[in-house]
Coordinates of C-alpha atoms in Angstrom, one line a residue:
M110 CA 93.3 92.0 99.6
R111 CA 94.4 91.4 103.1
I112 CA 94.7 87.1 103.8
E113 CA 94.7 87.4 108.1
V114 CA 96.1 84.5 109.0
E115 CA 95.5 82.8 113.5
H116 CA 98.2 80.8 114.0
G117 CA 98.5 79.6 117.4
D118 CA 97.4 82.7 119.7
E119 CA 98.5 85.0 116.9
L120 CA 96.9 87.1 114.1
L121 CA 99.3 87.6 111.3
V122 CA 98.8 89.3 108.1
V123 CA 99.5 89.4 104.7
E124 CA 98.9 91.7 102.1
S125 CA 98.4 91.2 98.2
D126 CA 97.6 92.8 95.4
E127 CA 97.0 89.7 93.6
P128 CA 95.3 86.3 93.9
I129 CA 97.6 84.1 96.2
T130 CA 96.9 80.9 96.9
I131 CA 97.7 79.6 100.7
R132 CA 100.5 77.8 100.0
E133 CA 101.8 81.3 98.8
V134 CA 100.6 82.8 102.1
L135 CA 102.6 80.0 104.8
K136 CA 105.1 80.7 102.5
Q137 CA 105.4 84.3 102.8
L138 CA 105.1 83.7 106.9
E139 CA 108.0 81.2 106.8
I140 CA 105.0 77.9 108.1
P141 CA 105.7 74.9 106.7
S142 CA 103.1 73.8 104.7
S143 CA 103.1 70.1 106.0
T144 CA 102.4 71.3 109.7
V145 CA 99.5 73.0 109.5
L146 CA 95.6 72.7 108.0
A147 CA 94.1 75.6 106.6
V148 CA 90.5 75.8 107.7
F149 CA 87.4 78.2 106.8
G150 CA 84.3 78.9 108.4
D151 CA 84.0 75.0 109.5
S152 CA 85.8 73.6 106.0
I153 CA 89.3 72.0 105.4
V154 CA 91.1 73.9 102.6
P155 CA 93.7 72.3 99.9
H156 CA 96.8 74.8 100.0
T157 CA 96.2 75.1 96.3
S158 CA 93.3 77.1 96.6
E159 CA 93.3 80.8 95.9
I160 CA 92.8 84.0 97.3
S161 CA 91.2 87.0 96.0
E162 CA 89.1 88.4 98.1
D163 CA 89.6 89.7 102.0
I164 CA 89.3 87.0 103.8
R165 CA 90.7 85.4 107.5
L166 CA 92.0 81.4 108.0
E167 CA 92.3 79.6 111.0
L168 CA 95.8 77.4 111.1
V169 CA 95.3 73.9 112.8
V170 CA 98.3 72.3 113.6
V171 CA 98.9 68.8 112.2
S172 CA 100.3 66.2 114.8
S173 CA 102.5 63.9 114.6
G174 CA 104.4 61.0 116.5
G175 CA 106.2 57.7 115.9

């Protein structure tokens, strides 16, 4: 399956033959999971969500300050 990930101005792609979690996708893309929210449609989805079909996700960068 093909997982497309919009991250900033980039469109990144991960291919997987087996179901994969969003956390695993982020790890393959070397994006720290603590720095982004995954969005599908209008919903934020947990990084533990399993993907089992072609999908396009948007990553929203989380900012924190002190």
